[in-house]
Amino acid sequence: MSGIQQCEDFLLFQRALKNLREIDDKIIYALNMSTPTASMQARGFSPKEKCLALENELEQNYSNREASISRCITVLGDEVKNYKSKADAGDMEARSSLRSKQNTLRMLKNELNVEEIIRDRTKSIFNTKCKEFL
């Protein structure tokens, strides 16, 4: 598995998230393309359709990213529980792996917070530009 589908390599997962967040990073450009000028509207471009399509794309992207992060949190949470029970039984190797898994789990939970901030920022910009057309 690679990218967003795997949970073992956090850096690879984070890189895949960064690629999926590209639309949020380029929201101004996407909105400028979705909301044509008055002269372009006179030639038949529909800002309502473009804004709706962009909104659907953003929502789908949000749900995919959040589902991937939540899935990895669940997977790593189960691994942490497993390592914790082994460490409590005296397994020293499990104890060292436990700390690493706990740190990765903490970073994944932090990604959910980052996701919320990105979503709020993008929605704010989207509403500023497209609200009048929806």
JSON list of C-alpha atoms in Angstrom, two decimals:
[
{"chain": "A", "resi": 1, "resn": "MET", "atom": "CA", "xyz": [0.00, 0.00, 0.00]},
{"chain": "A", "resi": 2, "resn": "SER", "atom": "CA", "xyz": [1.12, 3.53, -0.52]},
{"chain": "A", "resi": 3, "resn": "GLY", "atom": "CA", "xyz": [0.18, 7.08, 0.29]},
{"chain": "A", "resi": 4, "resn": "ILE", "atom": "CA", "xyz": [-3.15, 7.78, 1.88]},
{"chain": "A", "resi": 5, "resn": "GLN", "atom": "CA", "xyz": [-4.15, 4.08, 1.96]},
{"chain": "A", "resi": 6, "resn": "GLN", "atom": "CA", "xyz": [-1.46, 3.05, 4.45]},
{"chain": "A", "resi": 7, "resn": "CYS", "atom": "CA", "xyz": [-1.00, 4.04, 8.07]},
{"chain": "A", "resi": 8, "resn": "GLU", "atom": "CA", "xyz": [2.45, 2.63, 8.93]},
{"chain": "A", "resi": 9, "resn": "ASP", "atom": "CA", "xyz": [4.64, 5.33, 7.38]},
{"chain": "A", "resi": 10, "resn": "PHE", "atom": "CA", "xyz": [3.46, 8.67, 8.77]},
{"chain": "A", "resi": 11, "resn": "LEU", "atom": "CA", "xyz": [5.68, 10.78, 6.50]},
{"chain": "A", "resi": 12, "resn": "LEU", "atom": "CA", "xyz": [4.31, 9.06, 3.40]},
{"chain": "A", "resi": 13, "resn": "PHE", "atom": "CA", "xyz": [0.77, 9.50, 4.72]},
{"chain": "A", "resi": 14, "resn": "GLN", "atom": "CA", "xyz": [1.42, 13.18, 5.44]},
{"chain": "A", "resi": 15, "resn": "ARG", "atom": "CA", "xyz": [2.87, 13.70, 1.95]},
{"chain": "A", "resi": 16, "resn": "ALA", "atom": "CA", "xyz": [-0.25, 12.14, 0.42]},
{"chain": "A", "resi": 17, "resn": "LEU", "atom": "CA", "xyz": [-2.44, 14.42, 2.58]},
{"chain": "A", "resi": 18, "resn": "LYS", "atom": "CA", "xyz": [-0.46, 17.42, 1.35]},
{"chain": "A", "resi": 19, "resn": "ASN", "atom": "CA", "xyz": [-1.18, 16.42, -2.24]},
{"chain": "A", "resi": 20, "resn": "LEU", "atom": "CA", "xyz": [-4.89, 16.07, -1.45]},
{"chain": "A", "resi": 21, "resn": "ARG", "atom": "CA", "xyz": [-4.90, 19.49, 0.20]},
{"chain": "A", "resi": 22, "resn": "GLU", "atom": "CA", "xyz": [-3.63, 21.13, -2.97]},
{"chain": "A", "resi": 23, "resn": "ILE", "atom": "CA", "xyz": [-7.12, 22.35, -3.94]},
{"chain": "A", "resi": 24, "resn": "ASP", "atom": "CA", "xyz": [-7.41, 24.11, -0.58]},
{"chain": "A", "resi": 25, "resn": "ASP", "atom": "CA", "xyz": [-4.03, 25.74, -1.10]},
{"chain": "A", "resi": 26, "resn": "LYS", "atom": "CA", "xyz": [-5.09, 26.98, -4.52]},
{"chain": "A", "resi": 27, "resn": "ILE", "atom": "CA", "xyz": [-8.65, 27.96, -3.58]},
{"chain": "A", "resi": 28, "resn": "ILE", "atom": "CA", "xyz": [-8.27, 31.56, -4.79]},
{"chain": "A", "resi": 29, "resn": "TYR", "atom": "CA", "xyz": [-7.24, 30.38, -8.25]},
{"chain": "A", "resi": 30, "resn": "ALA", "atom": "CA", "xyz": [-10.06, 27.80, -8.33]},
{"chain": "A", "resi": 31, "resn": "LEU", "atom": "CA", "xyz": [-12.59, 30.44, -7.30]},
{"chain": "A", "resi": 32, "resn": "ASN", "atom": "CA", "xyz": [-11.33, 32.89, -9.89]},
{"chain": "A", "resi": 33, "resn": "MET", "atom": "CA", "xyz": [-11.86, 30.21, -12.52]},
{"chain": "A", "resi": 34, "resn": "SER", "atom": "CA", "xyz": [-15.33, 29.39, -11.10]},
{"chain": "A", "resi": 35, "resn": "THR", "atom": "CA", "xyz": [-16.61, 32.96, -10.92]},
{"chain": "A", "resi": 36, "resn": "PRO", "atom": "CA", "xyz": [-16.15, 34.54, -14.32]},
{"chain": "A", "resi": 37, "resn": "THR", "atom": "CA", "xyz": [-16.24, 38.27, -14.90]},
{"chain": "A", "resi": 38, "resn": "ALA", "atom": "CA", "xyz": [-19.41, 40.01, -16.10]},
{"chain": "A", "resi": 39, "resn": "SER", "atom": "CA", "xyz": [-18.21, 39.93, -19.71]},
{"chain": "A", "resi": 40, "resn": "MET", "atom": "CA", "xyz": [-17.61, 36.17, -19.53]},
{"chain": "A", "resi": 41, "resn": "GLN", "atom": "CA", "xyz": [-21.04, 35.68, -17.95]},
{"chain": "A", "resi": 42, "resn": "ALA", "atom": "CA", "xyz": [-22.55, 37.57, -20.89]},
{"chain": "A", "resi": 43, "resn": "ARG", "atom": "CA", "xyz": [-21.00, 34.93, -23.17]},
{"chain": "A", "resi": 44, "resn": "GLY", "atom": "CA", "xyz": [-22.77, 32.10, -21.34]},
{"chain": "A", "resi": 45, "resn": "PHE", "atom": "CA", "xyz": [-20.49, 31.05, -18.50]},
{"chain": "A", "resi": 46, "resn": "SER", "atom": "CA", "xyz": [-22.52, 30.03, -15.47]},
{"chain": "A", "resi": 47, "resn": "PRO", "atom": "CA", "xyz": [-20.87, 30.84, -12.15]},
{"chain": "A", "resi": 48, "resn": "LYS", "atom": "CA", "xyz": [-23.59, 28.94, -10.29]},
{"chain": "A", "resi": 49, "resn": "GLU", "atom": "CA", "xyz": [-22.71, 25.65, -11.99]},
{"chain": "A", "resi": 50, "resn": "LYS", "atom": "CA", "xyz": [-18.98, 26.23, -11.50]},
{"chain": "A", "resi": 51, "resn": "CYS", "atom": "CA", "xyz": [-19.42, 27.13, -7.83]},
{"chain": "A", "resi": 52, "resn": "LEU", "atom": "CA", "xyz": [-21.61, 24.08, -7.21]},
{"chain": "A", "resi": 53, "resn": "ALA", "atom": "CA", "xyz": [-19.07, 21.81, -8.92]},
{"chain": "A", "resi": 54, "resn": "LEU", "atom": "CA", "xyz": [-16.24, 23.31, -6.86]},
{"chain": "A", "resi": 55, "resn": "GLU", "atom": "CA", "xyz": [-18.26, 22.97, -3.65]},
{"chain": "A", "resi": 56, "resn": "ASN", "atom": "CA", "xyz": [-18.97, 19.31, -4.42]},
{"chain": "A", "resi": 57, "resn": "GLU", "atom": "CA", "xyz": [-15.29, 18.68, -5.16]},
{"chain": "A", "resi": 58, "resn": "LEU", "atom": "CA", "xyz": [-14.25, 20.34, -1.90]},
{"chain": "A", "resi": 59, "resn": "GLU", "atom": "CA", "xyz": [-16.80, 18.39, 0.17]},
{"chain": "A", "resi": 60, "resn": "GLN", "atom": "CA", "xyz": [-15.78, 15.08, -1.41]},
{"chain": "A", "resi": 61, "resn": "ASN", "atom": "CA", "xyz": [-12.13, 15.89, -0.79]},
{"chain": "A", "resi": 62, "resn": "TYR", "atom": "CA", "xyz": [-12.84, 16.77, 2.86]},
{"chain": "A", "resi": 63, "resn": "SER", "atom": "CA", "xyz": [-14.72, 13.55, 3.51]},
{"chain": "A", "resi": 64, "resn": "ASN", "atom": "CA", "xyz": [-12.03, 11.41, 1.84]},
{"chain": "A", "resi": 65, "resn": "ARG", "atom": "CA", "xyz": [-9.24, 13.03, 3.83]},
{"chain": "A", "resi": 66, "resn": "GLU", "atom": "CA", "xyz": [-11.12, 12.87, 7.11]},
{"chain": "A", "resi": 67, "resn": "ALA", "atom": "CA", "xyz": [-12.07, 9.22, 6.54]},
{"chain": "A", "resi": 68, "resn": "SER", "atom": "CA", "xyz": [-8.43, 8.33, 5.82]},
{"chain": "A", "resi": 69, "resn": "ILE", "atom": "CA", "xyz": [-7.18, 10.11, 8.92]},
{"chain": "A", "resi": 70, "resn": "SER", "atom": "CA", "xyz": [-9.89, 8.55, 11.11]},
{"chain": "A", "resi": 71, "resn": "ARG", "atom": "CA", "xyz": [-9.16, 5.09, 9.70]},
{"chain": "A", "resi": 72, "resn": "CYS", "atom": "CA", "xyz": [-5.48, 5.46, 10.52]},
{"chain": "A", "resi": 73, "resn": "ILE", "atom": "CA", "xyz": [-6.30, 6.73, 14.02]},
{"chain": "A", "resi": 74, "resn": "THR", "atom": "CA", "xyz": [-8.39, 3.61, 14.58]},
{"chain": "A", "resi": 75, "resn": "VAL", "atom": "CA", "xyz": [-5.69, 1.29, 13.20]},
{"chain": "A", "resi": 76, "resn": "LEU", "atom": "CA", "xyz": [-2.93, 2.89, 15.27]},
{"chain": "A", "resi": 77, "resn": "GLY", "atom": "CA", "xyz": [-5.17, 3.07, 18.34]},
{"chain": "A", "resi": 78, "resn": "ASP", "atom": "CA", "xyz": [-5.63, -0.70, 18.13]},
{"chain": "A", "resi": 79, "resn": "GLU", "atom": "CA", "xyz": [-1.88, -1.18, 17.69]},
{"chain": "A", "resi": 80, "resn": "VAL", "atom": "CA", "xyz": [-1.17, 1.03, 20.73]},
{"chain": "A", "resi": 81, "resn": "LYS", "atom": "CA", "xyz": [-3.59, -1.07, 22.83]},
{"chain": "A", "resi": 82, "resn": "ASN", "atom": "CA", "xyz": [-1.89, -4.25, 21.64]},
{"chain": "A", "resi": 83, "resn": "TYR", "atom": "CA", "xyz": [1.62, -2.96, 22.39]},
{"chain": "A", "resi": 84, "resn": "LYS", "atom": "CA", "xyz": [0.45, -1.59, 25.74]},
{"chain": "A", "resi": 85, "resn": "SER", "atom": "CA", "xyz": [-0.87, -4.97, 26.85]},
{"chain": "A", "resi": 86, "resn": "LYS", "atom": "CA", "xyz": [2.39, -6.63, 25.76]},
{"chain": "A", "resi": 87, "resn": "ALA", "atom": "CA", "xyz": [4.45, -3.94, 27.52]},
{"chain": "A", "resi": 88, "resn": "ASP", "atom": "CA", "xyz": [2.39, -4.37, 30.69]},
{"chain": "A", "resi": 89, "resn": "ALA", "atom": "CA", "xyz": [3.20, -8.09, 30.51]},
{"chain": "A", "resi": 90, "resn": "GLY", "atom": "CA", "xyz": [6.92, -7.19, 30.59]},
{"chain": "A", "resi": 91, "resn": "ASP", "atom": "CA", "xyz": [7.84, -7.29, 26.89]},
{"chain": "A", "resi": 92, "resn": "MET", "atom": "CA", "xyz": [10.67, -4.74, 26.60]},
{"chain": "A", "resi": 93, "resn": "GLU", "atom": "CA", "xyz": [10.60, -4.69, 22.79]},
{"chain": "A", "resi": 94, "resn": "ALA", "atom": "CA", "xyz": [6.89, -3.85, 22.86]},
{"chain": "A", "resi": 95, "resn": "ARG", "atom": "CA", "xyz": [7.60, -1.04, 25.33]},
{"chain": "A", "resi": 96, "resn": "SER", "atom": "CA", "xyz": [9.97, 0.69, 22.91]},
{"chain": "A", "resi": 97, "resn": "SER", "atom": "CA", "xyz": [7.56, 0.24, 19.99]},
{"chain": "A", "resi": 98, "resn": "LEU", "atom": "CA", "xyz": [4.71, 1.54, 22.13]},
{"chain": "A", "resi": 99, "resn": "ARG", "atom": "CA", "xyz": [6.23, 5.02, 22.46]},
{"chain": "A", "resi": 100, "resn": "SER", "atom": "CA", "xyz": [6.77, 5.26, 18.69]},
{"chain": "A", "resi": 101, "resn": "LYS", "atom": "CA", "xyz": [3.18, 4.20, 17.96]},
{"chain": "A", "resi": 102, "resn": "GLN", "atom": "CA", "xyz": [1.84, 6.64, 20.56]},
{"chain": "A", "resi": 103, "resn": "ASN", "atom": "CA", "xyz": [3.75, 9.50, 18.94]},
{"chain": "A", "resi": 104, "resn": "THR", "atom": "CA", "xyz": [2.42, 8.58, 15.50]},
{"chain": "A", "resi": 105, "resn": "LEU", "atom": "CA", "xyz": [-1.12, 8.38, 16.91]},
{"chain": "A", "resi": 106, "resn": "ARG", "atom": "CA", "xyz": [-0.68, 11.83, 18.47]},
{"chain": "A", "resi": 107, "resn": "MET", "atom": "CA", "xyz": [0.49, 13.26, 15.14]},
{"chain": "A", "resi": 108, "resn": "LEU", "atom": "CA", "xyz": [-2.50, 11.73, 13.33]},
{"chain": "A", "resi": 109, "resn": "LYS", "atom": "CA", "xyz": [-4.89, 13.27, 15.85]},
{"chain": "A", "resi": 110, "resn": "ASN", "atom": "CA", "xyz": [-3.15, 16.58, 15.24]},
{"chain": "A", "resi": 111, "resn": "GLU", "atom": "CA", "xyz": [-3.84, 16.14, 11.50]},
{"chain": "A", "resi": 112, "resn": "LEU", "atom": "CA", "xyz": [-7.57, 16.15, 12.30]},
{"chain": "A", "resi": 113, "resn": "ASN", "atom": "CA", "xyz": [-7.13, 19.58, 13.91]},
{"chain": "A", "resi": 114, "resn": "VAL", "atom": "CA", "xyz": [-5.15, 20.79, 10.90]},
{"chain": "A", "resi": 115, "resn": "GLU", "atom": "CA", "xyz": [-7.92, 19.47, 8.65]},
{"chain": "A", "resi": 116, "resn": "GLU", "atom": "CA", "xyz": [-10.53, 21.48, 10.56]},
{"chain": "A", "resi": 117, "resn": "ILE", "atom": "CA", "xyz": [-8.47, 24.68, 10.26]},
{"chain": "A", "resi": 118, "resn": "ILE", "atom": "CA", "xyz": [-7.96, 24.17, 6.51]},
{"chain": "A", "resi": 119, "resn": "ARG", "atom": "CA", "xyz": [-11.67, 23.43, 6.01]},
{"chain": "A", "resi": 120, "resn": "ASP", "atom": "CA", "xyz": [-12.74, 26.57, 7.90]},
{"chain": "A", "resi": 121, "resn": "ARG", "atom": "CA", "xyz": [-10.31, 28.76, 5.97]},
{"chain": "A", "resi": 122, "resn": "THR", "atom": "CA", "xyz": [-11.35, 27.36, 2.60]},
{"chain": "A", "resi": 123, "resn": "LYS", "atom": "CA", "xyz": [-15.07, 27.60, 3.37]},
{"chain": "A", "resi": 124, "resn": "SER", "atom": "CA", "xyz": [-14.66, 31.20, 4.46]},
{"chain": "A", "resi": 125, "resn": "ILE", "atom": "CA", "xyz": [-12.93, 32.12, 1.21]},
{"chain": "A", "resi": 126, "resn": "PHE", "atom": "CA", "xyz": [-15.41, 30.05, -0.82]},
{"chain": "A", "resi": 127, "resn": "ASN", "atom": "CA", "xyz": [-18.41, 31.79, 0.79]},
{"chain": "A", "resi": 128, "resn": "THR", "atom": "CA", "xyz": [-16.89, 35.20, 0.15]},
{"chain": "A", "resi": 129, "resn": "LYS", "atom": "CA", "xyz": [-16.62, 34.53, -3.56]},
{"chain": "A", "resi": 130, "resn": "CYS", "atom": "CA", "xyz": [-19.45, 32.09, -4.39]},
{"chain": "A", "resi": 131, "resn": "LYS", "atom": "CA", "xyz": [-22.22, 32.81, -1.88]},
{"chain": "A", "resi": 132, "resn": "GLU", "atom": "CA", "xyz": [-23.97, 35.27, -4.20]},
{"chain": "A", "resi": 133, "resn": "PHE", "atom": "CA", "xyz": [-24.21, 32.63, -6.94]},
{"chain": "A", "resi": 134, "resn": "LEU", "atom": "CA", "xyz": [-25.60, 29.78, -4.82]}
]
